[in-house]
CSV table of C-alpha atoms in Angstrom, one decimal:
chain,number,residue,atom,x,y,z
B,111,ASP,CA,-13.8,-14.3,3.8
B,112,THR,CA,-12.2,-11.8,1.4
B,113,LEU,CA,-9.2,-14.0,1.2
B,114,ASN,CA,-11.5,-16.8,0.1
B,115,ALA,CA,-13.1,-14.5,-2.5
B,116,LYS,CA,-9.6,-13.5,-3.8
B,117,ALA,CA,-8.6,-17.2,-4.1
B,118,ALA,CA,-11.9,-17.9,-6.0
B,119,LEU,CA,-11.3,-14.9,-8.3
B,120,TYR,CA,-7.8,-16.1,-9.1
B,121,ALA,CA,-9.0,-19.6,-9.9
B,122,ILE,CA,-11.8,-18.1,-12.1
B,123,GLY,CA,-9.4,-15.9,-13.9
B,124,GLU,CA,-7.0,-18.8,-14.6
B,125,TYR,CA,-9.9,-21.0,-15.9
B,126,LEU,CA,-11.2,-18.2,-18.2
B,127,GLU,CA,-7.7,-17.5,-19.5
B,128,PHE,CA,-7.0,-21.2,-20.3
B,129,SER,CA,-10.5,-22.0,-21.7
B,130,GLY,CA,-10.7,-18.8,-23.8
B,131,LEU,CA,-14.1,-18.0,-22.3
B,132,ASP,CA,-15.3,-14.6,-21.2
B,133,ILE,CA,-18.0,-14.9,-18.5
B,134,PRO,CA,-19.1,-12.0,-16.2
B,135,VAL,CA,-18.2,-12.4,-12.6
B,136,PHE,CA,-20.4,-11.1,-9.7
B,137,VAL,CA,-18.9,-10.7,-6.2
B,138,SER,CA,-21.1,-10.4,-3.1
B,139,GLY,CA,-20.0,-9.6,0.4
B,140,THR,CA,-21.8,-9.9,3.8
B,141,LEU,CA,-21.7,-7.4,6.7
B,142,VAL,CA,-22.1,-9.1,10.0
B,143,ASP,CA,-23.3,-6.3,12.3
B,144,GLN,CA,-23.8,-2.5,12.6
B,145,SER,CA,-20.1,-1.9,12.5
B,146,GLY,CA,-20.5,-2.3,8.7
B,147,ARG,CA,-17.6,-4.8,8.5
B,148,THR,CA,-17.3,-8.3,7.0
B,149,LEU,CA,-16.7,-11.4,9.1
B,150,SER,CA,-13.0,-10.9,8.8
B,151,GLY,CA,-13.2,-7.2,9.8
B,152,GLN,CA,-13.0,-5.3,6.5
B,153,THR,CA,-15.0,-2.3,5.7
B,154,GLY,CA,-17.1,-2.4,2.6
B,155,GLU,CA,-14.7,0.0,0.8
B,156,ALA,CA,-11.7,-2.2,1.8
B,157,PHE,CA,-13.5,-5.3,0.6
B,158,TYR,CA,-14.0,-3.7,-2.8
B,159,ALA,CA,-10.5,-2.4,-3.0
B,160,SER,CA,-9.2,-6.0,-2.4
B,161,ILE,CA,-11.1,-7.6,-5.3
B,162,ARG,CA,-11.5,-4.8,-7.9
B,163,HIS,CA,-8.4,-6.1,-9.8
B,164,ALA,CA,-10.6,-9.0,-11.0
B,165,LYS,CA,-12.8,-6.5,-12.8
B,166,PRO,CA,-16.1,-7.9,-11.7
B,167,MET,CA,-19.2,-6.9,-13.6
B,168,CYS,CA,-21.2,-6.4,-10.4
B,169,VAL,CA,-20.3,-6.1,-6.7
B,170,GLY,CA,-22.7,-5.7,-3.8
B,171,LEU,CA,-24.0,-7.0,-0.5
B,172,ASN,CA,-26.2,-9.9,0.4
B,173,CYS,CA,-27.8,-11.5,3.5
B,174,ALA,CA,-26.6,-9.4,6.5
B,175,LEU,CA,-28.9,-7.2,8.6
B,176,GLY,CA,-31.9,-6.8,6.4
B,177,ALA,CA,-32.3,-3.8,4.0
B,178,GLU,CA,-33.4,-1.3,6.8
B,179,HIS,CA,-30.1,-1.6,8.6
B,180,MET,CA,-27.9,-1.7,5.5
B,181,VAL,CA,-28.6,1.8,4.3
B,182,PRO,CA,-25.4,3.6,5.4
B,183,PHE,CA,-23.2,0.8,4.2
B,184,VAL,CA,-24.9,0.4,0.8
B,185,GLU,CA,-24.5,4.2,0.3
B,186,ARG,CA,-20.7,4.1,1.1
B,187,LEU,CA,-20.2,1.2,-1.3
B,188,ALA,CA,-22.3,2.8,-4.0
B,189,ASN,CA,-20.1,5.9,-3.8
B,190,CYS,CA,-16.9,3.9,-4.5
B,191,VAL,CA,-17.8,0.9,-6.7
B,192,GLU,CA,-16.8,1.4,-10.3
B,193,CYS,CA,-18.9,-1.4,-11.7
B,194,PHE,CA,-22.6,-2.4,-11.3
B,195,MET,CA,-24.0,-2.7,-7.8
B,196,HIS,CA,-26.4,-5.1,-6.2
B,197,VAL,CA,-28.2,-5.9,-2.9
B,198,TYR,CA,-30.1,-9.0,-1.9
B,199,SER,CA,-30.7,-8.7,1.8
B,200,ASN,CA,-32.5,-10.9,4.3
B,201,ALA,CA,-36.2,-10.2,5.1
B,202,GLY,CA,-35.1,-8.4,8.2
B,203,LEU,CA,-33.3,-9.8,11.2
B,204,PRO,CA,-34.1,-13.4,12.3
B,205,ASN,CA,-36.5,-13.8,15.2
B,206,ALA,CA,-36.0,-16.1,18.2
B,207,MET,CA,-37.1,-19.1,16.2
B,208,GLY,CA,-34.7,-18.4,13.3
B,209,GLY,CA,-37.5,-17.2,11.1
B,210,TYR,CA,-38.0,-13.9,9.3
B,211,ASP,CA,-41.0,-11.7,10.0
B,212,GLU,CA,-40.9,-9.0,7.2
B,213,SER,CA,-43.8,-9.2,4.9
B,214,PRO,CA,-43.3,-8.7,1.1
B,215,ASP,CA,-44.6,-5.1,1.4
B,216,ASP,CA,-42.4,-4.3,4.4
B,217,MET,CA,-39.3,-5.7,2.7
B,218,ALA,CA,-40.0,-3.8,-0.6
B,219,GLN,CA,-40.5,-0.5,1.4
B,220,ASN,CA,-37.1,-1.0,3.1
B,221,TYR,CA,-35.5,-1.1,-0.4
B,222,LYS,CA,-37.1,2.2,-1.3
B,223,THR,CA,-34.2,4.3,0.0
B,224,PHE,CA,-31.8,2.4,-2.3
B,225,PHE,CA,-34.1,3.0,-5.3
B,226,GLU,CA,-34.7,6.7,-4.6
B,227,ASN,CA,-31.0,7.4,-4.3
B,228,GLY,CA,-30.1,5.5,-7.4
B,229,TRP,CA,-27.6,3.2,-5.6
B,230,LEU,CA,-28.4,-0.1,-7.3
B,231,ASN,CA,-28.5,-1.9,-10.6
B,232,MET,CA,-29.7,-5.3,-9.4
B,233,VAL,CA,-31.9,-6.3,-6.5
B,234,GLY,CA,-33.1,-9.5,-4.9
B,235,GLY,CA,-33.7,-11.3,-1.7
B,236,CYS,CA,-31.7,-13.6,0.6
B,237,CYS,CA,-32.8,-15.5,3.8
B,238,GLY,CA,-36.5,-15.2,4.5
B,239,SER,CA,-37.5,-13.9,1.1
B,240,THR,CA,-40.1,-15.8,-1.0
B,241,PRO,CA,-41.5,-15.4,-4.5
B,242,PRO,CA,-44.0,-12.8,-3.2
B,243,HIS,CA,-41.2,-10.8,-1.6
B,244,ILE,CA,-39.3,-10.7,-4.9
B,245,LYS,CA,-42.4,-9.8,-6.8
B,246,ALA,CA,-43.1,-6.8,-4.4
B,247,ILE,CA,-39.5,-5.6,-4.7
B,248,ARG,CA,-39.6,-5.9,-8.6
B,249,GLU,CA,-42.9,-4.0,-8.8
B,250,LEU,CA,-41.6,-1.1,-6.5
B,251,SER,CA,-38.2,-0.9,-8.4
B,252,ALA,CA,-39.9,-0.6,-11.8
B,253,SER,CA,-40.6,3.1,-11.4
B,254,TYR,CA,-37.0,4.0,-10.5
B,255,GLN,CA,-33.9,4.5,-12.6
B,256,PRO,CA,-31.0,2.1,-12.1
B,257,ARG,CA,-27.6,3.4,-10.8
B,258,LYS,CA,-25.5,5.3,-13.2
B,259,LEU,CA,-22.0,4.0,-13.6
B,260,PRO,CA,-19.5,6.5,-12.3
B,261,ASP,CA,-17.5,8.6,-14.6
B,262,VAL,CA,-13.9,7.4,-15.3
B,263,GLY,CA,-11.5,9.5,-13.4
B,264,ARG,CA,-7.7,9.7,-13.0
B,265,PRO,CA,-6.3,6.3,-12.0
B,266,LYS,CA,-5.3,6.1,-8.3
B,267,MET,CA,-3.5,3.5,-6.3
B,268,TRP,CA,-6.0,2.0,-3.9
B,269,LEU,CA,-4.7,-0.3,-1.2
B,270,SER,CA,-6.4,-2.0,1.7
B,271,GLY,CA,-6.0,-3.8,4.9
B,272,LEU,CA,-9.1,-3.9,7.1
B,273,GLU,CA,-9.6,-0.3,5.9
B,274,ASP,CA,-9.0,1.1,2.5
B,275,LEU,CA,-6.3,3.6,1.6
B,276,VAL,CA,-6.2,5.8,-1.6
B,277,VAL,CA,-2.5,6.6,-1.8
B,278,ASP,CA,-3.0,9.8,-3.9
B,279,ASP,CA,-5.1,11.3,-1.2
B,280,VAL,CA,-2.8,10.6,1.8
B,281,HIS,CA,-0.9,13.2,3.8
B,282,ASN,CA,1.6,12.1,6.5
B,283,HIS,CA,1.8,13.4,10.0
B,284,LEU,CA,4.2,16.2,8.9
B,285,GLY,CA,1.7,17.4,6.3
B,286,TYR,CA,3.4,16.2,3.2
B,287,PRO,CA,1.5,14.3,0.4
B,288,PHE,CA,3.5,11.3,1.3
B,289,LEU,CA,3.0,7.6,2.3
B,290,ASN,CA,4.9,6.6,5.4
B,291,VAL,CA,5.9,2.9,5.1
B,292,GLY,CA,7.0,1.7,8.5
B,293,GLU,CA,10.5,0.2,8.4
B,294,ARG,CA,10.8,-1.4,11.9
B,295,CYS,CA,9.4,-4.8,11.0
B,296,ASN,CA,12.4,-5.3,8.7
B,297,ILE,CA,15.2,-7.5,9.8
B,298,ALA,CA,17.7,-5.2,8.0
B,299,GLY,CA,16.1,-2.1,9.6
B,300,SER,CA,15.7,-3.1,13.2
B,301,ILE,CA,18.1,-5.1,15.4
B,302,ARG,CA,15.4,-5.6,18.0
B,303,PHE,CA,13.0,-7.0,15.4
B,304,LYS,CA,15.7,-9.3,14.1
B,305,LYS,CA,16.4,-10.7,17.6
B,306,LEU,CA,12.7,-11.3,18.1
B,307,MET,CA,12.3,-13.1,14.8
B,308,MET,CA,15.4,-15.2,15.4
B,309,ALA,CA,13.9,-16.2,18.8
B,310,GLY,CA,10.5,-16.9,17.3
B,311,ASP,CA,8.9,-14.3,19.6
B,312,TYR,CA,6.1,-13.3,17.2
B,313,GLY,CA,4.0,-11.7,20.0
B,314,LYS,CA,6.6,-9.0,20.8
B,315,ALA,CA,7.3,-8.6,17.0
B,316,MET,CA,3.6,-7.7,16.7
B,317,ASP,CA,4.0,-5.0,19.3
B,318,ILE,CA,6.6,-3.4,17.0
B,319,ALA,CA,4.1,-3.4,14.2
B,320,LYS,CA,1.4,-1.9,16.3
B,321,ALA,CA,3.7,0.9,17.6
B,322,GLN,CA,4.6,1.9,14.0
B,323,VAL,CA,0.9,2.4,13.1
B,324,GLU,CA,0.4,4.5,16.2
B,325,ASP,CA,3.5,6.5,15.3
B,326,GLY,CA,2.1,7.4,11.8
B,327,ALA,CA,2.9,4.6,9.4
B,328,HIS,CA,0.3,4.2,6.7
B,329,VAL,CA,1.7,0.8,5.5
B,330,ILE,CA,3.8,-1.8,7.4
B,331,ASP,CA,6.9,-3.1,5.6
B,332,ILE,CA,7.5,-6.8,6.5
B,333,ASN,CA,10.9,-8.2,5.7
B,334,VAL,CA,12.3,-11.4,7.2
B,335,ASP,CA,15.3,-11.8,4.9
B,336,ASP,CA,18.2,-13.5,6.8
B,337,GLY,CA,20.5,-16.4,6.0
B,338,MET,CA,19.8,-17.9,9.4
B,339,LEU,CA,16.0,-17.8,9.1
B,340,ASP,CA,13.6,-19.8,7.0
B,341,GLY,CA,12.2,-16.8,5.2
B,342,LEU,CA,9.3,-18.7,3.6
B,343,ALA,CA,7.9,-20.0,6.9
B,344,ALA,CA,8.7,-16.8,8.8
B,345,MET,CA,6.8,-14.6,6.2
B,346,GLN,CA,3.8,-16.9,6.2
B,347,LYS,CA,3.6,-17.1,10.0
B,348,PHE,CA,4.1,-13.3,10.5
B,349,VAL,CA,1.4,-12.4,8.0
B,350,LYS,CA,-1.0,-15.1,9.3
B,351,ILE,CA,-0.7,-13.6,12.9
B,352,ALA,CA,-0.7,-10.0,11.7
B,353,VAL,CA,-4.0,-10.3,9.9
B,354,THR,CA,-5.7,-11.4,13.2
B,355,GLU,CA,-4.5,-8.2,15.0
B,356,PRO,CA,-6.9,-5.3,14.1
B,357,GLU,CA,-4.5,-2.6,15.2
B,358,ILE,CA,-2.0,-3.9,12.6
B,359,ALA,CA,-4.2,-5.4,10.0
B,360,LYS,CA,-6.2,-2.1,9.5
B,361,VAL,CA,-3.3,-0.8,7.4
B,362,PRO,CA,-2.0,-2.4,4.1
B,363,PHE,CA,1.2,-4.5,4.2
B,364,MET,CA,4.3,-4.1,2.1
B,365,LEU,CA,5.7,-7.7,1.6
B,366,ASP,CA,9.4,-7.2,1.2
B,367,ALA,CA,11.9,-9.9,0.3
B,368,SER,CA,14.8,-10.6,-2.1
B,369,LYS,CA,13.3,-13.9,-3.1
B,370,PHE,CA,10.1,-13.8,-5.1
B,371,GLU,CA,8.7,-17.1,-3.6
B,372,ILE,CA,8.8,-15.4,-0.1
B,373,VAL,CA,6.7,-12.5,-1.1
B,374,MET,CA,4.3,-14.9,-2.9
B,375,ALA,CA,4.0,-16.9,0.4
B,376,GLY,CA,2.9,-13.7,2.2
B,377,LEU,CA,0.7,-12.5,-0.6
B,378,LYS,CA,-1.5,-15.6,-0.4
B,379,TRP,CA,-2.3,-14.8,3.2
B,380,CYS,CA,-3.2,-11.2,2.6
B,381,GLN,CA,-7.0,-10.5,2.4
B,382,GLY,CA,-6.4,-6.9,1.5
B,383,LYS,CA,-4.5,-5.3,-1.4
B,384,PRO,CA,-0.8,-5.1,-0.4
B,385,ILE,CA,2.4,-3.8,-2.0
B,386,VAL,CA,5.0,-6.4,-3.1
B,387,ASN,CA,8.6,-5.2,-2.7
B,388,SER,CA,10.2,-5.9,-5.2
B,389,ILE,CA,10.8,-7.1,-8.8
B,390,SER,CA,13.3,-5.8,-11.3
B,391,LEU,CA,14.8,-6.4,-14.7
B,392,LYS,CA,17.9,-7.9,-12.9
B,393,VAL,CA,16.4,-11.3,-13.5
B,394,GLY,CA,15.9,-10.7,-17.3
B,395,GLU,CA,12.9,-9.6,-19.3
B,396,GLU,CA,11.1,-12.9,-19.4
B,397,LEU,CA,11.1,-13.7,-15.7
B,398,PHE,CA,10.3,-10.1,-15.0
B,399,LYS,CA,7.2,-10.3,-17.1
B,400,GLU,CA,6.2,-13.6,-15.5
B,401,GLN,CA,6.5,-12.2,-12.0
B,402,ALA,CA,4.6,-9.1,-12.9
B,403,THR,CA,1.8,-11.1,-14.5
B,404,LEU,CA,1.4,-13.2,-11.4
B,405,LEU,CA,1.3,-10.2,-9.1
B,406,LYS,CA,-1.3,-8.6,-11.4
B,407,LYS,CA,-3.5,-11.7,-11.1
B,408,HIS,CA,-3.3,-11.5,-7.3
B,409,GLY,CA,-4.1,-7.8,-7.4
B,410,ALA,CA,-1.0,-6.5,-5.7
B,411,ALA,CA,0.7,-3.2,-6.2
B,412,VAL,CA,4.5,-3.6,-6.9
B,413,VAL,CA,7.8,-1.9,-6.2
B,414,VAL,CA,10.1,-2.0,-9.2
B,415,MET,CA,13.8,-1.4,-8.4
B,416,ALA,CA,16.0,0.5,-10.8
B,417,PHE,CA,18.1,-2.6,-11.6
B,418,ASP,CA,18.6,-4.3,-14.9
B,419,GLU,CA,20.8,-7.1,-16.3
B,420,GLU,CA,23.9,-4.8,-16.0
B,421,GLY,CA,23.3,-3.9,-12.3
B,422,GLN,CA,22.1,-1.1,-10.1
B,423,ALA,CA,21.3,2.4,-11.4
B,424,ALA,CA,23.4,5.0,-9.6
B,425,THR,CA,23.4,8.0,-11.8
B,426,GLU,CA,20.4,10.1,-12.8
B,427,ASP,CA,20.5,8.9,-16.5
B,428,GLU,CA,20.6,5.3,-15.4
B,429,LYS,CA,17.7,5.6,-13.0
B,430,VAL,CA,15.5,7.2,-15.7
B,431,ARG,CA,16.5,4.8,-18.4
B,432,ILE,CA,15.8,1.6,-16.4
B,433,CYS,CA,12.6,2.9,-14.9
B,434,LYS,CA,11.3,3.9,-18.3
B,435,ARG,CA,12.2,0.6,-19.8
B,436,SER,CA,10.5,-1.3,-17.0
B,437,TYR,CA,7.4,0.9,-17.3
B,438,ASP,CA,7.1,0.3,-21.0
B,439,ILE,CA,7.3,-3.5,-20.5
B,440,LEU,CA,4.8,-3.5,-17.6
B,441,VAL,CA,2.2,-1.2,-19.1
B,442,ASN,CA,2.4,-2.2,-22.8
B,443,GLU,CA,3.2,-5.9,-22.6
B,444,VAL,CA,2.0,-7.1,-19.2
B,445,HIS,CA,-0.9,-4.6,-19.1
B,446,PHE,CA,-0.1,-3.9,-15.5
B,447,PRO,CA,-2.1,-0.9,-14.1
B,448,PRO,CA,0.4,2.0,-14.1
B,449,GLU,CA,-1.2,3.4,-11.0
B,450,ASP,CA,-0.1,0.2,-9.1
B,451,ILE,CA,3.6,0.7,-10.0
B,452,ILE,CA,6.0,2.2,-7.5
B,453,PHE,CA,9.5,2.8,-8.8
B,454,ASP,CA,12.5,2.7,-6.4
B,455,PRO,CA,15.3,4.5,-8.2
B,456,ASN,CA,17.7,3.5,-5.4
B,457,VAL,CA,18.4,5.8,-2.4
B,458,LEU,CA,22.2,5.4,-2.0
B,459,THR,CA,24.5,6.5,0.7
B,460,ILE,CA,26.0,10.0,0.7
B,461,GLY,CA,28.7,11.5,3.0
B,462,THR,CA,31.1,8.5,2.6
B,463,GLY,CA,34.1,10.5,1.7
B,464,MET,CA,34.2,9.0,-1.8
B,465,GLU,CA,33.7,11.6,-4.5
B,466,GLU,CA,31.6,9.4,-6.8
B,467,HIS,CA,29.0,9.0,-4.0
B,468,SER,CA,28.6,12.8,-3.4
B,469,ASN,CA,25.9,13.3,-6.1
B,470,TYR,CA,23.7,10.3,-5.1
B,471,GLY,CA,21.2,12.5,-3.3
B,472,VAL,CA,20.7,15.1,-6.0
B,473,ASP,CA,20.7,12.5,-8.7
B,474,PHE,CA,17.8,10.7,-7.0
B,475,ILE,CA,15.8,13.9,-6.6
B,476,ARG,CA,16.3,14.9,-10.2
B,477,ALA,CA,15.5,11.4,-11.5
B,478,CYS,CA,12.2,11.4,-9.5
B,479,LYS,CA,10.9,14.4,-11.5
B,480,THR,CA,11.9,13.0,-14.9
B,481,ILE,CA,10.5,9.5,-14.1
B,482,LYS,CA,7.1,11.0,-13.1
B,483,GLU,CA,7.1,13.0,-16.3
B,484,GLN,CA,7.9,10.0,-18.6
B,485,CYS,CA,5.9,7.4,-16.7
B,486,PRO,CA,2.3,8.6,-16.1
B,487,TYR,CA,0.5,7.6,-12.9
B,488,VAL,CA,3.5,5.8,-11.2
B,489,LYS,CA,4.7,6.4,-7.6
B,490,ILE,CA,8.3,7.0,-6.5
B,491,SER,CA,9.6,5.3,-3.3
B,492,GLY,CA,12.9,4.7,-1.6
B,493,GLY,CA,14.5,3.3,1.6
B,494,ILE,CA,15.4,6.6,3.2
B,495,SER,CA,17.7,5.2,5.9
B,496,ASN,CA,20.2,4.2,3.2
B,497,LEU,CA,20.9,7.9,2.5
B,498,SER,CA,22.6,8.6,5.9
B,499,PHE,CA,24.1,5.2,6.6
B,500,GLY,CA,27.5,6.8,7.0
B,501,PHE,CA,26.3,8.7,10.1
B,502,ARG,CA,24.7,5.8,11.9
B,503,GLY,CA,24.6,6.0,15.7
B,504,VAL,CA,23.5,9.7,15.8
B,505,MET,CA,19.8,9.8,15.1
B,506,LYS,CA,19.5,13.6,15.1
B,507,ILE,CA,22.0,13.9,12.3
B,508,ARG,CA,20.5,11.1,10.2
B,509,GLU,CA,16.9,12.4,10.6
B,510,SER,CA,18.0,16.0,9.8
B,511,ILE,CA,19.6,14.8,6.5
B,512,HIS,CA,16.4,12.8,5.8
B,513,SER,CA,14.3,15.8,6.5
B,514,VAL,CA,16.1,18.0,3.9
B,515,PHE,CA,16.2,15.2,1.3
B,516,LEU,CA,12.5,14.4,1.7
B,517,HIS,CA,11.4,18.0,1.7
B,518,HIS,CA,12.9,18.6,-1.8
B,519,ALA,CA,12.2,15.1,-3.2
B,520,ILE,CA,8.5,15.4,-2.2
B,521,THR,CA,7.8,19.1,-2.9
B,522,GLU,CA,9.9,19.6,-6.0
B,523,SER,CA,10.1,16.2,-7.7
B,524,GLY,CA,6.9,14.4,-6.6
B,525,MET,CA,8.3,11.5,-4.5
B,526,ASP,CA,5.2,9.8,-3.0
B,527,VAL,CA,6.3,6.9,-0.8
B,528,GLY,CA,9.2,6.2,1.5
B,529,ILE,CA,10.3,3.5,3.9
B,530,VAL,CA,10.9,5.5,7.1
B,531,ASN,CA,10.9,5.4,10.9
B,532,ALA,CA,7.9,7.7,11.2
B,533,LYS,CA,8.4,8.3,15.0
B,534,GLU,CA,11.8,9.8,14.5
B,535,MET,CA,11.0,12.0,11.5
B,536,ILE,CA,11.9,15.7,11.9
B,537,ALA,CA,9.8,18.5,10.2
B,538,TYR,CA,11.8,20.6,7.8
B,539,ASP,CA,10.7,23.8,9.5
B,540,ASP,CA,11.9,22.5,12.9
B,541,LEU,CA,15.6,22.2,11.7
B,542,GLU,CA,18.2,24.5,13.4
B,543,PRO,CA,19.5,27.0,10.8
B,544,ASP,CA,23.1,25.7,11.0
B,545,MET,CA,21.9,22.1,10.7
B,546,LEU,CA,19.8,23.0,7.7
B,547,THR,CA,22.8,24.6,5.9
B,548,LEU,CA,25.0,21.5,6.7
B,549,CYS,CA,22.3,19.1,5.4
B,550,ASP,CA,21.6,21.2,2.3
B,551,ASN,CA,25.3,21.3,1.4
B,552,LEU,CA,25.6,17.5,1.8
B,553,VAL,CA,22.4,16.4,0.0
B,554,PHE,CA,22.9,18.7,-2.9
B,555,ASN,CA,26.7,18.4,-3.0
B,556,LYS,CA,27.1,22.2,-2.9
B,557,ILE,CA,30.6,22.4,-1.5
B,558,GLU,CA,33.6,20.0,-1.3
B,559,GLU,CA,33.8,20.3,2.5
B,560,ALA,CA,30.2,19.1,3.0
B,561,THR,CA,31.0,15.7,4.3
B,562,ASP,CA,33.9,16.9,6.5
B,563,ASP,CA,31.6,19.6,8.0
B,564,MET,CA,28.9,17.1,8.7
B,565,LEU,CA,31.3,14.6,10.3
B,566,GLU,CA,32.5,17.3,12.6
B,567,ARG,CA,29.0,18.2,13.6
B,568,THR,CA,28.3,14.4,14.1
B,569,ALA,CA,31.2,14.1,16.5
B,570,TRP,CA,30.0,17.1,18.4
B,571,GLU,CA,26.4,15.7,18.6
B,572,ARG,CA,27.8,12.3,19.7
B,573,ALA,CA,29.9,14.0,22.5
B,574,CYS,CA,26.7,15.9,23.7
B,575,LYS,CA,24.8,12.7,23.7
B,576,ASP,CA,27.5,10.9,25.7
B,577,ALA,CA,27.7,13.8,28.2
B,578,LYS,CA,24.0,13.7,28.7
B,579,LYS,CA,24.1,10.0,29.5
B,580,LYS,CA,26.7,10.7,32.1
B,581,GLY,CA,24.8,13.6,33.6
B,582,LEU,CA,27.4,16.1,32.5
B,583,PRO,CA,26.5,19.7,31.4
């Protein structure tokens, strides 16, 4: 039902834009039972987060359970809605004959809690209400003040699946102010997921998504990019199935693809507010602005890669320059909400043995801080597994490198988001002292021997792993 509302709001927005008209839009939702959720399973807060990009004049609840049973849900919505708020409920719950038994006075009295708490700006009646019901409600409401619009606060990224998620308020399972984006439903990030998608086994692919949420992922990354797969059809099918699985759909999605039409295919099946990954200036300014405008109309947050017409940003200066240029275009020309922008300044591989790669980790960490200073309200993200790709096969080494990198990027430079394997993440304080020194030297390029030292430790860890498999001491 929220998906239908989003489609209607998109159509209304297009009509108003092309006609030159400016007409207020009201959006009303219905809660189906005492769970306080819509027919498609969203909470009231998630419903509002999904449609707030359309800037409605008024949002509220209608029909549903009758005013008496709507009190806690109206209160929660009134506490988060930034525009005017309404309720027009049924005259109680229907009786065995499908009729409604609440008298005008009863119905008005059930609204009294709303008026006393100042939760509403507009009231009315739905099923079972008659002109006398509306008259009684109007007469009772006349002696109360309408709801005061909330004060404007600091802009925050507000995502939703079946439940809402304010990114700025999130802490991950390790205690960091950091959004874990689960990487395992990504063909490039999981061989198992790739095999399942190639085989068309969507049921088992959903199990991978569920496990990520259980292991601490706040958002699920969905990427079906592969030359041997119809990405458009696969993205649509995956999202259409995922939204029917409550354990998965409760979190927001990150729709991830190299082709813009593939992310758009997934976006049109998301009832919540997802993240689209990604767009960049690589395609040129005009197409970049077109893509950003379309995403803004659909209400998606967006990952912007540090690419431009000349290629990928590798150094600190390049990362800052491209992100600042992208920000200025998005905010000043497209009028994209800055709090819905996530910059990915490119996490690149260190420890390759090539000298020009040695500073990639420290360049990223330094660039994060400068980008946050120059581009107010944005988030910073990255694909963390790229960092340690040269040490693949030994998870302990890779996750130790990630732990040191993330600790400094988050606590010192304000990195907010990362595509990670939440289950394997190691807490910084749990690192062995010698491992901490090795990782610190490698990430910050402190000594020339950093890569050789880590390769030596990797060989030792691999030998220990093999011996354990064989039952040797």
